[in-house]
PDB file of N, CA and C in Angstrom:
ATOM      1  N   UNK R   1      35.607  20.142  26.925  1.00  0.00           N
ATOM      2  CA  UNK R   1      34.418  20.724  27.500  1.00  0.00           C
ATOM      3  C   UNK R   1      33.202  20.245  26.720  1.00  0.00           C
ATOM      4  N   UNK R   2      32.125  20.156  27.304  1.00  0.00           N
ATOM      5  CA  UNK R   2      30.958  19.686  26.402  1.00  0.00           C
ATOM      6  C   UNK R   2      30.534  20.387  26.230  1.00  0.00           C
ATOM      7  N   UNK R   3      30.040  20.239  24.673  1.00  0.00           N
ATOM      8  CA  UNK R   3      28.953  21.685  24.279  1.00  0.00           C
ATOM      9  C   UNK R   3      27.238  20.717  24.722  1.00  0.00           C
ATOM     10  N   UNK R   4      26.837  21.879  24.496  1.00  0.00           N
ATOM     11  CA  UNK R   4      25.207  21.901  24.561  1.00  0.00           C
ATOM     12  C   UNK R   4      24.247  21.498  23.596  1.00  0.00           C
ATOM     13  N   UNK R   5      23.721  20.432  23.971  1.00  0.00           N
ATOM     14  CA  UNK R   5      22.687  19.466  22.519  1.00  0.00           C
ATOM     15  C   UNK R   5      22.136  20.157  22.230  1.00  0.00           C
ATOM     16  N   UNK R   6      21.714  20.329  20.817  1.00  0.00           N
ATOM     17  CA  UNK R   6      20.429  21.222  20.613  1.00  0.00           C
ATOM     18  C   UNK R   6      19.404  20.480  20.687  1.00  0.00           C
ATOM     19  N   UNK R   7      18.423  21.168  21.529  1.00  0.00           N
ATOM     20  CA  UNK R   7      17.050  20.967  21.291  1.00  0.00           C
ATOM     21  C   UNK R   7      16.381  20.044  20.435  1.00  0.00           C
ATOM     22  N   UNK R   8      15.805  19.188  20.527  1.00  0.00           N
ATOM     23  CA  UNK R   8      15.091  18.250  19.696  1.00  0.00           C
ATOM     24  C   UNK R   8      13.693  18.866  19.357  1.00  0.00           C
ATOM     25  N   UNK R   9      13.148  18.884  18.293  1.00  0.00           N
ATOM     26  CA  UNK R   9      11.623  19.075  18.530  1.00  0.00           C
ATOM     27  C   UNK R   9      10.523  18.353  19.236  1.00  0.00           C
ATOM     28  N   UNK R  10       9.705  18.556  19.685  1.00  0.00           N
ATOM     29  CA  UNK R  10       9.034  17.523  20.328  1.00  0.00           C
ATOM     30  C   UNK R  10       8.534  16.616  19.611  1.00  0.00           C
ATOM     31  N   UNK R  11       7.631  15.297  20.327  1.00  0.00           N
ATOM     32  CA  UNK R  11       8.232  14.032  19.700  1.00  0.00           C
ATOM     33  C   UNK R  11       6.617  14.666  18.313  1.00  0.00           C
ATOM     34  N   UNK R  12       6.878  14.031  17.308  1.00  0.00           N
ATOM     35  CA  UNK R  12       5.719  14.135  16.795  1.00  0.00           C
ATOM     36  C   UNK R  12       5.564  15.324  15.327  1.00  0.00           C
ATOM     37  N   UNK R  13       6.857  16.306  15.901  1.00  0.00           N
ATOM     38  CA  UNK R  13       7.025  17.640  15.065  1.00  0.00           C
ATOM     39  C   UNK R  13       8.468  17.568  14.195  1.00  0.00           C
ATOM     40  N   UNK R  14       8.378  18.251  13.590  1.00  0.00           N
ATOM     41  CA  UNK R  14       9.648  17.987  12.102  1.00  0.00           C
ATOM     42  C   UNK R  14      10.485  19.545  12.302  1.00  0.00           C
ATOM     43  N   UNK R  15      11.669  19.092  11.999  1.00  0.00           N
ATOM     44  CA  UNK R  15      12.496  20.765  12.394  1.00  0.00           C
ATOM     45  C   UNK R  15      11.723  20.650  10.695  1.00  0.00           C
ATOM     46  N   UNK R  16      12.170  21.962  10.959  1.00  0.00           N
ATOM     47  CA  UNK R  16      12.342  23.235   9.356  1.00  0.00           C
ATOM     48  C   UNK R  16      13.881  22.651   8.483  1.00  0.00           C
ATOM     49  N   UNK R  17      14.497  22.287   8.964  1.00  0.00           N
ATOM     50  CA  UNK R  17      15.777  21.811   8.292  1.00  0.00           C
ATOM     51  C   UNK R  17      15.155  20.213   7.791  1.00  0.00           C
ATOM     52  N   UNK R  18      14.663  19.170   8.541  1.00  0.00           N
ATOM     53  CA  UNK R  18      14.394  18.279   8.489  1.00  0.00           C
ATOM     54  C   UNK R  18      12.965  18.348   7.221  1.00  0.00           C
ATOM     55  N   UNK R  19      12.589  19.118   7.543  1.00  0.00           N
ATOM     56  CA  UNK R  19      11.245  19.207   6.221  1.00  0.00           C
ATOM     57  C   UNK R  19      11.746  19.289   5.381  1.00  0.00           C
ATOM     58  N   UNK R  20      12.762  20.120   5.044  1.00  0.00           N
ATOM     59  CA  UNK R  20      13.351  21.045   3.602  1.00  0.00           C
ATOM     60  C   UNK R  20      14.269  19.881   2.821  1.00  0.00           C
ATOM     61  N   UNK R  21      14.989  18.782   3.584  1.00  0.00           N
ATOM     62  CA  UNK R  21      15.593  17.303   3.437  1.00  0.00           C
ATOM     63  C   UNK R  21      14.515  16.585   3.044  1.00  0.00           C
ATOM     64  N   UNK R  22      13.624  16.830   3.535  1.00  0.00           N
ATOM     65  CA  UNK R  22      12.226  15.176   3.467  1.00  0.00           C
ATOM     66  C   UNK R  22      11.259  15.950   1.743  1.00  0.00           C
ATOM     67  N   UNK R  23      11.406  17.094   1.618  1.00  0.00           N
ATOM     68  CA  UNK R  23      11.067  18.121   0.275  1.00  0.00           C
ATOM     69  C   UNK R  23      11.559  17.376  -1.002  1.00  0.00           C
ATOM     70  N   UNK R  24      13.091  18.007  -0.580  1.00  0.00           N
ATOM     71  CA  UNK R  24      14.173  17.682  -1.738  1.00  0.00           C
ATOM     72  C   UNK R  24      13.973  16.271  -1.904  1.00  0.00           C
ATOM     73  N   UNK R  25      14.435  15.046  -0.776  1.00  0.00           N
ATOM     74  CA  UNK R  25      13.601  13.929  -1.003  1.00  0.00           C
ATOM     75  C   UNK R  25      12.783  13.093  -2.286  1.00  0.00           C
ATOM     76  N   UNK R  26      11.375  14.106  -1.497  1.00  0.00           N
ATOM     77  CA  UNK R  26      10.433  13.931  -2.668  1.00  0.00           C
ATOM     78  C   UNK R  26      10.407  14.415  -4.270  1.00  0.00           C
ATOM     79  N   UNK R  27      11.114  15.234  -4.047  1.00  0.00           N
ATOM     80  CA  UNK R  27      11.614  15.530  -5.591  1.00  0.00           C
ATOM     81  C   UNK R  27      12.353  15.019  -6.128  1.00  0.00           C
ATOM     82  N   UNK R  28      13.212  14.275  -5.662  1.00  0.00           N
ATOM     83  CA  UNK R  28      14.398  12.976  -6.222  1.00  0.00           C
ATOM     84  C   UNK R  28      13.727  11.838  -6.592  1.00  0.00           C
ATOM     85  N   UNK R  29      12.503  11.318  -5.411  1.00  0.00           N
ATOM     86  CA  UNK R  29      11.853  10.302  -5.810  1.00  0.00           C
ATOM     87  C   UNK R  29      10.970  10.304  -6.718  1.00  0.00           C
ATOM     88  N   UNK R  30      10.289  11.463  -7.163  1.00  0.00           N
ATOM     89  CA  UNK R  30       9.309  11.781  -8.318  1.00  0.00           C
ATOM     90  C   UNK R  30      10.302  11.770  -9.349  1.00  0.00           C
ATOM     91  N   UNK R  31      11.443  12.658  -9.368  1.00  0.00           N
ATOM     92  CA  UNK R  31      12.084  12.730 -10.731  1.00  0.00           C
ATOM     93  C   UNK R  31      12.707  10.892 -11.204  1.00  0.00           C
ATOM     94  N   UNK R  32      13.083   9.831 -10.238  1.00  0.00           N
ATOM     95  CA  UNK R  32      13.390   8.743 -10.322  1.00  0.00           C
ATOM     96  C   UNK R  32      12.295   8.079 -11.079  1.00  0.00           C
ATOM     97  N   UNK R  33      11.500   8.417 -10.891  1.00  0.00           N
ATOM     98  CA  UNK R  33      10.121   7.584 -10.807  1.00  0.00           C
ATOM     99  C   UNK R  33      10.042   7.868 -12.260  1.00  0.00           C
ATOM    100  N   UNK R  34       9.686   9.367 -12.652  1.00  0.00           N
ATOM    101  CA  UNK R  34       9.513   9.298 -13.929  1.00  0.00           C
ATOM    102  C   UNK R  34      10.809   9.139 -15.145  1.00  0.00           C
ATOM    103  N   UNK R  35      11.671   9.033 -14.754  1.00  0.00           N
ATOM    104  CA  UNK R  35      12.852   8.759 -15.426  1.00  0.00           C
ATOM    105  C   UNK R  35      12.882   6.946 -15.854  1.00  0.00           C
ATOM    106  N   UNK R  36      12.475   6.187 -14.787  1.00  0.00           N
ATOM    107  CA  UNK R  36      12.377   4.813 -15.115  1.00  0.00           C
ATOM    108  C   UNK R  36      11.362   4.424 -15.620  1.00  0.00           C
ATOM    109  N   UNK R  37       9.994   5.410 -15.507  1.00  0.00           N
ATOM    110  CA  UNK R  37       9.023   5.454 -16.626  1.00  0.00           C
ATOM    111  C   UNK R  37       9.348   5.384 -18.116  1.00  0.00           C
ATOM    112  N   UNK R  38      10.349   6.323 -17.964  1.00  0.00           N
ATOM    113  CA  UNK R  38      10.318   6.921 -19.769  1.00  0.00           C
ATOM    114  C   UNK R  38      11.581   5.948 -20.083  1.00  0.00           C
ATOM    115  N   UNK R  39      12.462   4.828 -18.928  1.00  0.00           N
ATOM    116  CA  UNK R  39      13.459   4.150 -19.283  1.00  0.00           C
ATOM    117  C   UNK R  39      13.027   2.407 -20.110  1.00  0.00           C
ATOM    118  N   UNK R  40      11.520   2.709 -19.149  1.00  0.00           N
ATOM    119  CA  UNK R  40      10.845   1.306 -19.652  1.00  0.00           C
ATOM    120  C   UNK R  40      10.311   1.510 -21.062  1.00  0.00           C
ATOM    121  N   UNK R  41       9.498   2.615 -21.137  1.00  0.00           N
ATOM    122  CA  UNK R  41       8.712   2.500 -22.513  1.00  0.00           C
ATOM    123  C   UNK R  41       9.706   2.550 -23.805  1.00  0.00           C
ATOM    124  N   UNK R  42      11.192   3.220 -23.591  1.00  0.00           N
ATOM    125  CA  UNK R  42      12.107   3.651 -24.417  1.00  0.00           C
ATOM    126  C   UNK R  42      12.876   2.000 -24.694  1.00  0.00           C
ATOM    127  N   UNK R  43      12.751   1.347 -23.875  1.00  0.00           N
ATOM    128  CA  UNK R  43      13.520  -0.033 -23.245  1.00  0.00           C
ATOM    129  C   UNK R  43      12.621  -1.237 -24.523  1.00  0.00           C
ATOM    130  N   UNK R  44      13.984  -1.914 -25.415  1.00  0.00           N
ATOM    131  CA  UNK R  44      13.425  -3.024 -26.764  1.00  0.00           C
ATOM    132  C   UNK R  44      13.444  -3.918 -26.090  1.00  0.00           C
ATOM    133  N   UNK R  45      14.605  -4.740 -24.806  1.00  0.00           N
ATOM    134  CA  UNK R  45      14.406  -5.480 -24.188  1.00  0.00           C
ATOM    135  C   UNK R  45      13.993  -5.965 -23.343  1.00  0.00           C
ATOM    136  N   UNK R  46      13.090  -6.991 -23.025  1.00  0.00           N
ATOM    137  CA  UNK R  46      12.013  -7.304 -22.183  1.00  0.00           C
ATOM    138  C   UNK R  46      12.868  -7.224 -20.559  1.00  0.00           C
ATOM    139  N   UNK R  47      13.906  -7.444 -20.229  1.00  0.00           N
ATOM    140  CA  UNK R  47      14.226  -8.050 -19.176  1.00  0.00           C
ATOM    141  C   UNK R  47      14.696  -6.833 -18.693  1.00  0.00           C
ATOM    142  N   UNK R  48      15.348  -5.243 -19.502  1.00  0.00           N
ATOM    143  CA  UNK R  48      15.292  -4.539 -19.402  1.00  0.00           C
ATOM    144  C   UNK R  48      14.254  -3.739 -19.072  1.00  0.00           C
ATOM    145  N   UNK R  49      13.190  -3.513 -19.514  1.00  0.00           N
ATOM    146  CA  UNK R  49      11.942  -2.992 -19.591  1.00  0.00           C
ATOM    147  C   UNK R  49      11.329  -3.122 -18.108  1.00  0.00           C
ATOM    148  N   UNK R  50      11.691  -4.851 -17.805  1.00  0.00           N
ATOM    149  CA  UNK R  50      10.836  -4.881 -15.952  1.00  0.00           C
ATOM    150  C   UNK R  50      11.799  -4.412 -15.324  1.00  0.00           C
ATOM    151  N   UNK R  51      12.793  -4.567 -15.513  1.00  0.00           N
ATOM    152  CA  UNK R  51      14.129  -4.122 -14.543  1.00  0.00           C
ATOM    153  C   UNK R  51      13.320  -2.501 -14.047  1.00  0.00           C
ATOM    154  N   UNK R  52      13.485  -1.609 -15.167  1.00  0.00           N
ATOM    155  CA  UNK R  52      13.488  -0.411 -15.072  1.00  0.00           C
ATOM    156  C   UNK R  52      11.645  -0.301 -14.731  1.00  0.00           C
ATOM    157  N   UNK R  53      11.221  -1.015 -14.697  1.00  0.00           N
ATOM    158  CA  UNK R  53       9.684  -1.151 -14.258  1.00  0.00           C
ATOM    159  C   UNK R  53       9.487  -1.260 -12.776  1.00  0.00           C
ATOM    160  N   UNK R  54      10.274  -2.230 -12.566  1.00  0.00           N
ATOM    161  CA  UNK R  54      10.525  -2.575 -10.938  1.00  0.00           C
ATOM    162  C   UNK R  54      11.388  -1.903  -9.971  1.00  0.00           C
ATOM    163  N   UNK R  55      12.004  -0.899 -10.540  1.00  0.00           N
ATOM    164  CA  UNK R  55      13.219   0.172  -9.865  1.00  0.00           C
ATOM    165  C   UNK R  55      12.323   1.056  -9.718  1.00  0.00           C
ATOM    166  N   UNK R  56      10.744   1.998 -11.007  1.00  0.00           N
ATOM    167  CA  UNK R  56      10.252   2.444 -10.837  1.00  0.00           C
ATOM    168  C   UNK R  56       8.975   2.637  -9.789  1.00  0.00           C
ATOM    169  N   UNK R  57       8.482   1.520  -9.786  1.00  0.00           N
ATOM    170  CA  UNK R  57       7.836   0.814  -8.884  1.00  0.00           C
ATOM    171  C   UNK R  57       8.562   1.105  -7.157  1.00  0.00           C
ATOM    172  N   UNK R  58       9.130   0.846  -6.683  1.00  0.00           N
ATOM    173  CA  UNK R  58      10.344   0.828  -5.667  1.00  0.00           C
ATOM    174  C   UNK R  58      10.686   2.331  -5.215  1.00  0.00           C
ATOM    175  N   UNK R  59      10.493   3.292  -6.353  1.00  0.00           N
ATOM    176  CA  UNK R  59      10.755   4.142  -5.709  1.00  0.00           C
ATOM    177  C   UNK R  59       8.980   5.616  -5.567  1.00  0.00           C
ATOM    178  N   UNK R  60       8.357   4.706  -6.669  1.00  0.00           N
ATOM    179  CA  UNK R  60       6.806   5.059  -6.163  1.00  0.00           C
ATOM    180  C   UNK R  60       6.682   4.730  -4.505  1.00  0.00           C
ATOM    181  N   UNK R  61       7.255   3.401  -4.341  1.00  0.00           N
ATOM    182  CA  UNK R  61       7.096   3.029  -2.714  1.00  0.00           C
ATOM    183  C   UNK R  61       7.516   4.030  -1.717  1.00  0.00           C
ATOM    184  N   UNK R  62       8.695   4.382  -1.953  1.00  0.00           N
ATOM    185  CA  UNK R  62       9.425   5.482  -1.270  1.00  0.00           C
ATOM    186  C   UNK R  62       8.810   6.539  -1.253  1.00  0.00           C
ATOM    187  N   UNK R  63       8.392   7.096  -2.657  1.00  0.00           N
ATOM    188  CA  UNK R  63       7.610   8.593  -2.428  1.00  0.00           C
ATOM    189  C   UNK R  63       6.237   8.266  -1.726  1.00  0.00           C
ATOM    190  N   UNK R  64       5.719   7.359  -1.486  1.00  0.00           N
ATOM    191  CA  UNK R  64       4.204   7.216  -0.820  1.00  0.00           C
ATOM    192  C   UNK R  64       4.691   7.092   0.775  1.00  0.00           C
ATOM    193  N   UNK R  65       5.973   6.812   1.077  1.00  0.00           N
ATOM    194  CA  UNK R  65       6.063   6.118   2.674  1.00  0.00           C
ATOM    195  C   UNK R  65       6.601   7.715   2.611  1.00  0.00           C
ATOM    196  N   UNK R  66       7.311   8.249   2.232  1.00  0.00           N
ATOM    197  CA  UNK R  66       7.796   9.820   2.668  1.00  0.00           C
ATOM    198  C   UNK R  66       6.203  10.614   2.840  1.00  0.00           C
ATOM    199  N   UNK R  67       5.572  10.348   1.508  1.00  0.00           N
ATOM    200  CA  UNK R  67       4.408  11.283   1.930  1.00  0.00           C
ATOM    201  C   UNK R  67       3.436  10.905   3.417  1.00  0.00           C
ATOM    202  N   UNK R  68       3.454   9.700   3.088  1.00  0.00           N
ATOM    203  CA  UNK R  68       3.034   8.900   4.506  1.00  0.00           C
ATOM    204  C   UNK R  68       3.818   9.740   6.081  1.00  0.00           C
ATOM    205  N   UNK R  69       4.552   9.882   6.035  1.00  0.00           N
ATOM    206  CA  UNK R  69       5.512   9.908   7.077  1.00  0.00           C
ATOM    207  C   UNK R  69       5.661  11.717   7.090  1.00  0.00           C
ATOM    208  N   UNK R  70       5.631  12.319   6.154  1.00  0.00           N
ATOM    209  CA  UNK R  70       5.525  13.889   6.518  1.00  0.00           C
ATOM    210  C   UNK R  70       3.842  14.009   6.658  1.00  0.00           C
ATOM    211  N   UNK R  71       2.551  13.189   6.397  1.00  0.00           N
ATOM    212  CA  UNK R  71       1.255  13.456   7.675  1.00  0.00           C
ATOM    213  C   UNK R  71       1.476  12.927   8.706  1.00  0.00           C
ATOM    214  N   UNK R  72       1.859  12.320   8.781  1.00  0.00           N
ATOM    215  CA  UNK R  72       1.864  11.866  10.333  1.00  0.00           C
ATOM    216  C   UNK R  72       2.201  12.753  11.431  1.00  0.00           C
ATOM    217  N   UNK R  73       3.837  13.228  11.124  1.00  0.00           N
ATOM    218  CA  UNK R  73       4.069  14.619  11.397  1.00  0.00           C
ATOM    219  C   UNK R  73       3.762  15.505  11.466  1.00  0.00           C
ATOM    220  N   UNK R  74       3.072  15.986  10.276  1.00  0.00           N
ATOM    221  CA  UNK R  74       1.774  17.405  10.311  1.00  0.00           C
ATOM    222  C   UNK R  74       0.861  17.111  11.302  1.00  0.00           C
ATOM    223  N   UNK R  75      -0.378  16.000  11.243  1.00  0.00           N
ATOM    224  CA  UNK R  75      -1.114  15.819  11.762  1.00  0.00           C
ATOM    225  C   UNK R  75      -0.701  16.280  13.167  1.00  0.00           C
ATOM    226  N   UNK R  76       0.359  15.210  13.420  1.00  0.00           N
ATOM    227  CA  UNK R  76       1.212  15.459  15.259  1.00  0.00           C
ATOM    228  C   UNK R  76       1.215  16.876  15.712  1.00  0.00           C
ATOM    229  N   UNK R  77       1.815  17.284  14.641  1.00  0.00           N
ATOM    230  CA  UNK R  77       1.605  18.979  15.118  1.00  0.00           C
ATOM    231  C   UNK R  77       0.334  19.752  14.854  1.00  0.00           C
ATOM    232  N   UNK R  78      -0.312  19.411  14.363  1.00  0.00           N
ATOM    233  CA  UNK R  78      -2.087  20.190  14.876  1.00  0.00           C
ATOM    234  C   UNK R  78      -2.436  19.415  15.735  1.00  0.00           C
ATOM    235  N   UNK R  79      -2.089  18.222  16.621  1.00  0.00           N
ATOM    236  CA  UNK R  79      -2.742  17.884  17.783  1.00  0.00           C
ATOM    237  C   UNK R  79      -2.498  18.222  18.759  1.00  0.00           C
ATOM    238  N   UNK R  80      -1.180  18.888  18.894  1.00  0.00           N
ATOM    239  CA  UNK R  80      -0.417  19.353  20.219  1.00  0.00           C
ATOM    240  C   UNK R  80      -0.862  20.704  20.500  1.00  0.00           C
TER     241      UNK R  80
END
């Protein structure tokens, strides 16, 4: 028997489950971020040092496209 899809939000809007994922998220990517901070400055070897410079870097990217990507969403939903 088929069950019944749930509901999608409309296009533009973020469930409450889906925010609370895209949250936690951002708190993984901040805590990454500063962890490969304190891995570089702690870091004697040079090749080490960018490694953990460029992982940090990478995941600055991530936390700016998440923050990017939960306005877009907000915005969507004060326009509707």
């Amino acid at each position: 028997m088929l069950q019944p899809t749930p509901k999608q939000p409309s296009s533009g809007q973020i469930s409450t489950k889906d925010l609370a994922y895209l949250q936690d998220q951002l708190s993984w990517e901040l805590l990454a971020i500063k962890k490969y901070q304190e891995y570089s400055v702690q870091c004697q070897d040079s090749d080490l040092k960018t490694l953990c410079q460029q992982n940090g870097q990478k995941h600055q990217q991530a936390y700016q496209d998440l923050l990017k990507c939960l306005g877009q969403a907000t915005q969507g939903a004060h326009t509707h």
